């Protein structure tokens, strides 16, 4: 969930009133936001870098507000204020308009076919006669950063470039070139670099190095030139210094390059709807033309208003259609009842890209109505409950194993290869283990194929407890299985260990007998159960037996091999039992 | 029971005095160690009101080891005097004796002996008096017999300075007759025995009272794990509410069922390497229901079922990737798909099982945890129904104050976070997540259009940690758990979470 930091006093000024922290928290809750933290720049620096670094920092109060991940229109002060003001009926939701330039032709961005190999899409627009202040400028930069981190998926899907239009001249060309052939002075640098040099320069940049991988391995890098060959930007890495925005900038050229054109359109709409507020004609955006390699021309920004006719499916507490239309209007979704049954006509503004279905509209009606004002009802769904048989058996067994004096352990389903193989004297290739491709540490290399290592590790962590230690676990292991759609299946196991000064095979054997008694299996070769000597490197030679039920092997028990005991950092003899539970269903 | 003879001797002493007697005095007079008398006093106290004994502490002089040696063999100076024959002794000979050095100087200052340095054959020592009186020894003997009062303070302090005497605090009993005083005591039995029951002798015997202040012996029993006990409770709640348990015994899931079927787009951050465990072997899933897969693909990439979709290039390669399931909702999706393949009947499902996240670990986050999930599918279910069911569910946990916050979740709309009022923290805390499954998830499965599905989820660990007052999740789950905690955290009385 993205977090937006806004200066409290600026926020209250824009909202036209002040709130106590509690009141504002309450408002956020109602609207689906979360006032996550109340802090200041000074506090943040002091927390992250120590008090000494913080001494000069501002102590203006900041609100850190958590915003739902699909509400890109709330990622800056401007959007937050607009949303809340409309919600509180203090403002009518603006209508955003795309306009043609007053004089001359629209700005043009021509895409060449070379971009297809790296980043094929681009969209653009112009904010005309905008007035920046320091706060507006900061918010403008911050919104780009927030969009980059969220919908743009760290610039991989979309990258935004904003330019002082008065320093450059169109038409602009979006092309792709070999890194050695691109040369310009990047933002905040004093000299020119080739793209190759830039990539190595930014290797150590704490911010930009995260984006290098997006184009690093490509034969050509994306680049945007103006008609005089000035580089606007090398997306998605860096803009040129020449066209950078300052507080004095009056006209802004915004380009978004992308691998996902839908997202590029949304991002451009967000930038222009949020900041067109500061244009001399508020909420108007000057169009730009994008010419695709096939000659097709598109005009941006889209600023599409879709009109949805929807029926009130689950009316909160049978409110009238008119009332629901009013509720929706408070959520920036201008609506009216059409008079045809329960139909409502809803205008979905370009800021609300999250609305893709009637259910999204109905949610907004419920939010405006107040979730907590809705009457709680009980569905009349009549059903009879069934337990999952395997879990039912597991529950019954667990109770009786505890009654038999064994204590239940609960271990992780993930572990290291070593735990399930080397330490037990087995080869990993024999385990049928499912392997994880991206473990952060060795603890998450494989899904366990046996419960035994977990129990032995539990004993190792509890060596100071009085002996004997008698532990059990009934849980799932994971085994590769080609007959399953995912190529693996869970297997429910029962494992028990006895750890004491003497091996206590008879104790574990007794537990097996008790378990079989509980499962209603008689001690008999053939139709009952029996155990017979087996070889297993996990166990001490001659001290291991295989458990057979109706002639089928279901597990093993025995005295652990001293090497196994040592590898789990234990010092006493130990006997163990592990068997499948599923055959007893 | 202390020796009967001692007890009776003690009682006879007490009988003779009306205002009581000191236990140390009794010990001296009976020539017994004081501790033996103390034992007798304690055993009499246990019998009842035979005697009354008041604990007193008094200062008391006691000989040191050296003091006791002197009391037995005489002072060093006296021994020096005694070892010198009439014809004298060479000084070097005297110094060889253990008491020689100290005794020599003391005997010299007492003027009992003299040293002839000029004697031929080396310095020689002679007696100067006929006989001596060993006062030091006599004083010590007096003290040893307990007659300290016959000595003056000054004398005692001098002996103390010579480290022959030390002052110790002695705890003694002042013993008087009790209300049921008698000079004979019946021997008390500690326990009833089989023999007593057989021969009826228990009728004549007195039994030593139990100390009911002491703890009993812990039973030699096994224990269920606290988290699993809470799981049992949640299962019970769902079963009481008529919910059927889903088969969640499949930790490995395809991205298709874990994400795509839930209308979670392929670029969603949850599908990132940083958030989800992917599998290298078996890396890919196969055998998807082909028609359904096509519908899922369409609703993501083009929309449909009243939705605009996400409008991106949906790739089967991404859907095939095997992962460790990030939520049990993957199983709910499989169950709802299965349900949609039959004539629709309303269902209520639940599950409690493990899920996996490749996240940063901290005191409250592990790479795996248990998710509790409830799902109801029926015609025309509303948000009010969801809140009503949640209210009933949480009431069974003892949580009655609930409120709901609008939230975002890719596969539910509306989505609501569930908050409960925490009486301790005096604030609302999040206890779960809930919502109505999106039509883009349900309709491609083939469920009827007028069926809605409400669902909620929460973690099993969090309420358990709150219930048992555990702050670090590693103390609850995994091999580092302290078994003592498993033995101790077993309170059942009331399944009310103090949220």
PDB file of C-alpha atoms in Angstrom, chain B residues 73-225:
ATOM      1  CA  UNK B  73      45.307 -28.947  75.112  1.00  0.00           C
ATOM      2  CA  UNK B  74      46.008 -25.711  76.918  1.00  0.00           C
ATOM      3  CA  UNK B  75      47.180 -22.325  75.707  1.00  0.00           C
ATOM      4  CA  UNK B  76      50.269 -22.084  73.535  1.00  0.00           C
ATOM      5  CA  UNK B  77      52.236 -20.387  76.353  1.00  0.00           C
ATOM      6  CA  UNK B  78      51.208 -23.073  78.858  1.00  0.00           C
ATOM      7  CA  UNK B  79      52.263 -25.771  76.423  1.00  0.00           C
ATOM      8  CA  UNK B  80      55.600 -24.009  75.946  1.00  0.00           C
ATOM      9  CA  UNK B  81      56.042 -23.900  79.750  1.00  0.00           C
ATOM     10  CA  UNK B  82      55.068 -27.541  80.001  1.00  0.00           C
ATOM     11  CA  UNK B  83      57.551 -28.644  77.356  1.00  0.00           C
ATOM     12  CA  UNK B  84      60.566 -27.080  79.069  1.00  0.00           C
ATOM     13  CA  UNK B  85      62.355 -29.514  81.429  1.00  0.00           C
ATOM     14  CA  UNK B  86      64.172 -28.278  84.529  1.00  0.00           C
ATOM     15  CA  UNK B  87      67.536 -28.417  82.733  1.00  0.00           C
ATOM     16  CA  UNK B  88      66.179 -26.078  80.016  1.00  0.00           C
ATOM     17  CA  UNK B  89      65.668 -26.519  76.267  1.00  0.00           C
ATOM     18  CA  UNK B  90      67.587 -25.111  73.300  1.00  0.00           C
ATOM     19  CA  UNK B  91      65.523 -22.313  71.655  1.00  0.00           C
ATOM     20  CA  UNK B  92      65.893 -23.984  68.264  1.00  0.00           C
ATOM     21  CA  UNK B  93      64.254 -27.147  69.631  1.00  0.00           C
ATOM     22  CA  UNK B  94      61.303 -25.183  71.008  1.00  0.00           C
ATOM     23  CA  UNK B  95      60.739 -23.396  67.716  1.00  0.00           C
ATOM     24  CA  UNK B  96      60.248 -26.719  65.996  1.00  0.00           C
ATOM     25  CA  UNK B  97      57.025 -27.263  67.993  1.00  0.00           C
ATOM     26  CA  UNK B  98      53.745 -26.118  66.411  1.00  0.00           C
ATOM     27  CA  UNK B  99      52.884 -23.792  69.274  1.00  0.00           C
ATOM     28  CA  UNK B 100      56.502 -22.769  69.845  1.00  0.00           C
ATOM     29  CA  UNK B 101      56.637 -19.357  68.222  1.00  0.00           C
ATOM     30  CA  UNK B 102      53.408 -17.849  69.620  1.00  0.00           C
ATOM     31  CA  UNK B 103      53.705 -19.588  72.980  1.00  0.00           C
ATOM     32  CA  UNK B 104      57.320 -18.428  73.467  1.00  0.00           C
ATOM     33  CA  UNK B 105      56.606 -14.700  73.237  1.00  0.00           C
ATOM     34  CA  UNK B 106      53.472 -14.966  75.387  1.00  0.00           C
ATOM     35  CA  UNK B 107      55.274 -17.059  78.046  1.00  0.00           C
ATOM     36  CA  UNK B 108      58.143 -14.553  77.988  1.00  0.00           C
ATOM     37  CA  UNK B 109      55.785 -11.612  78.587  1.00  0.00           C
ATOM     38  CA  UNK B 110      54.120 -13.645  81.404  1.00  0.00           C
ATOM     39  CA  UNK B 111      57.636 -14.047  82.805  1.00  0.00           C
ATOM     40  CA  UNK B 112      57.179 -17.827  83.074  1.00  0.00           C
ATOM     41  CA  UNK B 113      60.436 -18.490  81.186  1.00  0.00           C
ATOM     42  CA  UNK B 114      63.771 -16.830  80.476  1.00  0.00           C
ATOM     43  CA  UNK B 115      66.209 -16.992  77.565  1.00  0.00           C
ATOM     44  CA  UNK B 116      69.929 -17.440  78.108  1.00  0.00           C
ATOM     45  CA  UNK B 117      71.453 -16.225  74.874  1.00  0.00           C
ATOM     46  CA  UNK B 118      75.023 -16.742  76.014  1.00  0.00           C
ATOM     47  CA  UNK B 119      74.557 -20.402  76.973  1.00  0.00           C
ATOM     48  CA  UNK B 120      77.210 -22.661  75.532  1.00  0.00           C
ATOM     49  CA  UNK B 121      75.690 -24.694  72.643  1.00  0.00           C
ATOM     50  CA  UNK B 122      73.317 -21.882  71.607  1.00  0.00           C
ATOM     51  CA  UNK B 123      70.501 -19.929  73.224  1.00  0.00           C
ATOM     52  CA  UNK B 124      68.644 -21.984  75.858  1.00  0.00           C
ATOM     53  CA  UNK B 125      65.316 -21.509  77.621  1.00  0.00           C
ATOM     54  CA  UNK B 126      64.697 -22.096  81.321  1.00  0.00           C
ATOM     55  CA  UNK B 127      61.628 -22.010  83.551  1.00  0.00           C
ATOM     56  CA  UNK B 128      61.533 -19.078  85.922  1.00  0.00           C
ATOM     57  CA  UNK B 129      58.609 -20.248  88.063  1.00  0.00           C
ATOM     58  CA  UNK B 130      57.684 -23.546  89.635  1.00  0.00           C
ATOM     59  CA  UNK B 131      54.160 -23.759  88.312  1.00  0.00           C
ATOM     60  CA  UNK B 132      51.680 -21.710  86.310  1.00  0.00           C
ATOM     61  CA  UNK B 133      47.958 -21.204  86.138  1.00  0.00           C
ATOM     62  CA  UNK B 134      46.591 -21.466  82.515  1.00  0.00           C
ATOM     63  CA  UNK B 135      43.879 -18.805  82.793  1.00  0.00           C
ATOM     64  CA  UNK B 136      43.198 -18.636  79.057  1.00  0.00           C
ATOM     65  CA  UNK B 137      42.312 -22.300  78.940  1.00  0.00           C
ATOM     66  CA  UNK B 138      40.114 -22.043  81.995  1.00  0.00           C
ATOM     67  CA  UNK B 139      38.198 -19.103  80.587  1.00  0.00           C
ATOM     68  CA  UNK B 140      37.653 -20.925  77.337  1.00  0.00           C
ATOM     69  CA  UNK B 141      36.492 -24.034  79.172  1.00  0.00           C
ATOM     70  CA  UNK B 142      33.983 -21.906  81.060  1.00  0.00           C
ATOM     71  CA  UNK B 143      32.679 -20.496  77.796  1.00  0.00           C
ATOM     72  CA  UNK B 144      32.526 -23.894  76.218  1.00  0.00           C
ATOM     73  CA  UNK B 145      30.280 -25.083  79.031  1.00  0.00           C
ATOM     74  CA  UNK B 146      27.942 -22.198  78.342  1.00  0.00           C
ATOM     75  CA  UNK B 147      28.865 -20.210  81.446  1.00  0.00           C
ATOM     76  CA  UNK B 148      29.718 -17.026  79.632  1.00  0.00           C
ATOM     77  CA  UNK B 149      28.163 -14.879  82.349  1.00  0.00           C
ATOM     78  CA  UNK B 150      31.006 -15.722  84.714  1.00  0.00           C
ATOM     79  CA  UNK B 151      33.432 -13.787  82.536  1.00  0.00           C
ATOM     80  CA  UNK B 152      33.768 -10.061  82.219  1.00  0.00           C
ATOM     81  CA  UNK B 153      33.131  -8.344  78.876  1.00  0.00           C
ATOM     82  CA  UNK B 154      36.746  -7.159  78.800  1.00  0.00           C
ATOM     83  CA  UNK B 155      38.050 -10.710  79.120  1.00  0.00           C
ATOM     84  CA  UNK B 156      35.786 -11.961  76.392  1.00  0.00           C
ATOM     85  CA  UNK B 157      36.842  -9.151  74.057  1.00  0.00           C
ATOM     86  CA  UNK B 158      40.496  -9.975  74.681  1.00  0.00           C
ATOM     87  CA  UNK B 159      39.869 -13.608  73.709  1.00  0.00           C
ATOM     88  CA  UNK B 160      37.962 -12.406  70.682  1.00  0.00           C
ATOM     89  CA  UNK B 161      40.980 -10.275  69.700  1.00  0.00           C
ATOM     90  CA  UNK B 162      43.160 -13.386  69.920  1.00  0.00           C
ATOM     91  CA  UNK B 163      40.703 -15.054  67.565  1.00  0.00           C
ATOM     92  CA  UNK B 164      39.896 -17.738  70.084  1.00  0.00           C
ATOM     93  CA  UNK B 165      36.318 -16.628  70.494  1.00  0.00           C
ATOM     94  CA  UNK B 166      33.615 -15.326  68.142  1.00  0.00           C
ATOM     95  CA  UNK B 167      30.191 -13.908  68.750  1.00  0.00           C
ATOM     96  CA  UNK B 168      27.417 -15.708  66.851  1.00  0.00           C
ATOM     97  CA  UNK B 169      23.680 -15.140  66.619  1.00  0.00           C
ATOM     98  CA  UNK B 170      21.754 -18.191  67.682  1.00  0.00           C
ATOM     99  CA  UNK B 171      18.139 -18.854  66.857  1.00  0.00           C
ATOM    100  CA  UNK B 172      16.506 -20.749  69.629  1.00  0.00           C
ATOM    101  CA  UNK B 173      12.971 -21.623  70.597  1.00  0.00           C
ATOM    102  CA  UNK B 174      11.332 -20.529  73.803  1.00  0.00           C
ATOM    103  CA  UNK B 175       9.240 -23.572  74.558  1.00  0.00           C
ATOM    104  CA  UNK B 176       6.127 -23.571  76.736  1.00  0.00           C
ATOM    105  CA  UNK B 177       3.285 -25.992  77.299  1.00  0.00           C
ATOM    106  CA  UNK B 178       0.569 -25.897  74.713  1.00  0.00           C
ATOM    107  CA  UNK B 179      -3.180 -26.245  75.275  1.00  0.00           C
ATOM    108  CA  UNK B 180      -3.102 -29.976  74.729  1.00  0.00           C
ATOM    109  CA  UNK B 181       0.183 -30.566  76.528  1.00  0.00           C
ATOM    110  CA  UNK B 182       1.082 -34.107  77.408  1.00  0.00           C
ATOM    111  CA  UNK B 183       4.380 -35.812  78.016  1.00  0.00           C
ATOM    112  CA  UNK B 184       3.622 -38.663  75.647  1.00  0.00           C
ATOM    113  CA  UNK B 185       3.163 -38.221  71.922  1.00  0.00           C
ATOM    114  CA  UNK B 186       1.658 -40.701  69.529  1.00  0.00           C
ATOM    115  CA  UNK B 187       3.906 -41.276  66.551  1.00  0.00           C
ATOM    116  CA  UNK B 188       2.313 -39.672  63.442  1.00  0.00           C
ATOM    117  CA  UNK B 189       2.039 -41.463  60.164  1.00  0.00           C
ATOM    118  CA  UNK B 190       2.902 -39.639  56.982  1.00  0.00           C
ATOM    119  CA  UNK B 191       0.706 -41.630  54.612  1.00  0.00           C
ATOM    120  CA  UNK B 192      -2.129 -44.047  54.634  1.00  0.00           C
ATOM    121  CA  UNK B 193      -0.878 -47.449  53.502  1.00  0.00           C
ATOM    122  CA  UNK B 194      -2.531 -50.473  52.012  1.00  0.00           C
ATOM    123  CA  UNK B 195      -1.539 -52.400  55.106  1.00  0.00           C
ATOM    124  CA  UNK B 196      -3.348 -49.962  57.408  1.00  0.00           C
ATOM    125  CA  UNK B 197      -6.471 -50.297  55.308  1.00  0.00           C
ATOM    126  CA  UNK B 198      -6.257 -54.080  55.400  1.00  0.00           C
ATOM    127  CA  UNK B 199      -5.684 -54.426  59.120  1.00  0.00           C
ATOM    128  CA  UNK B 200      -7.729 -51.408  60.141  1.00  0.00           C
ATOM    129  CA  UNK B 201      -4.844 -49.841  62.059  1.00  0.00           C
ATOM    130  CA  UNK B 202      -5.581 -46.492  60.449  1.00  0.00           C
ATOM    131  CA  UNK B 203      -8.340 -46.065  63.019  1.00  0.00           C
ATOM    132  CA  UNK B 204      -5.818 -45.761  65.875  1.00  0.00           C
ATOM    133  CA  UNK B 205      -3.206 -43.761  64.047  1.00  0.00           C
ATOM    134  CA  UNK B 206      -2.675 -40.075  63.824  1.00  0.00           C
ATOM    135  CA  UNK B 207      -1.606 -38.640  60.502  1.00  0.00           C
ATOM    136  CA  UNK B 208       0.818 -35.882  59.839  1.00  0.00           C
ATOM    137  CA  UNK B 209      -1.029 -32.936  58.303  1.00  0.00           C
ATOM    138  CA  UNK B 210      -0.331 -32.028  54.678  1.00  0.00           C
ATOM    139  CA  UNK B 211       1.224 -28.754  53.679  1.00  0.00           C
ATOM    140  CA  UNK B 212      -1.463 -27.383  51.413  1.00  0.00           C
ATOM    141  CA  UNK B 213       0.665 -24.340  50.567  1.00  0.00           C
ATOM    142  CA  UNK B 214       3.066 -26.435  48.500  1.00  0.00           C
ATOM    143  CA  UNK B 215       2.588 -27.087  44.765  1.00  0.00           C
ATOM    144  CA  UNK B 216       1.687 -30.542  43.586  1.00  0.00           C
ATOM    145  CA  UNK B 217       3.823 -32.678  41.299  1.00  0.00           C
ATOM    146  CA  UNK B 218       3.272 -31.807  37.617  1.00  0.00           C
ATOM    147  CA  UNK B 219       1.454 -34.619  35.824  1.00  0.00           C
ATOM    148  CA  UNK B 220       3.552 -36.615  33.381  1.00  0.00           C
ATOM    149  CA  UNK B 221       1.492 -35.679  30.339  1.00  0.00           C
ATOM    150  CA  UNK B 222       1.851 -34.601  26.765  1.00  0.00           C
ATOM    151  CA  UNK B 223       0.789 -31.196  25.489  1.00  0.00           C
ATOM    152  CA  UNK B 224      -0.795 -29.861  22.359  1.00  0.00           C
ATOM    153  CA  UNK B 225       0.876 -26.895  20.697  1.00  0.00           C
TER     154      UNK B 225
END
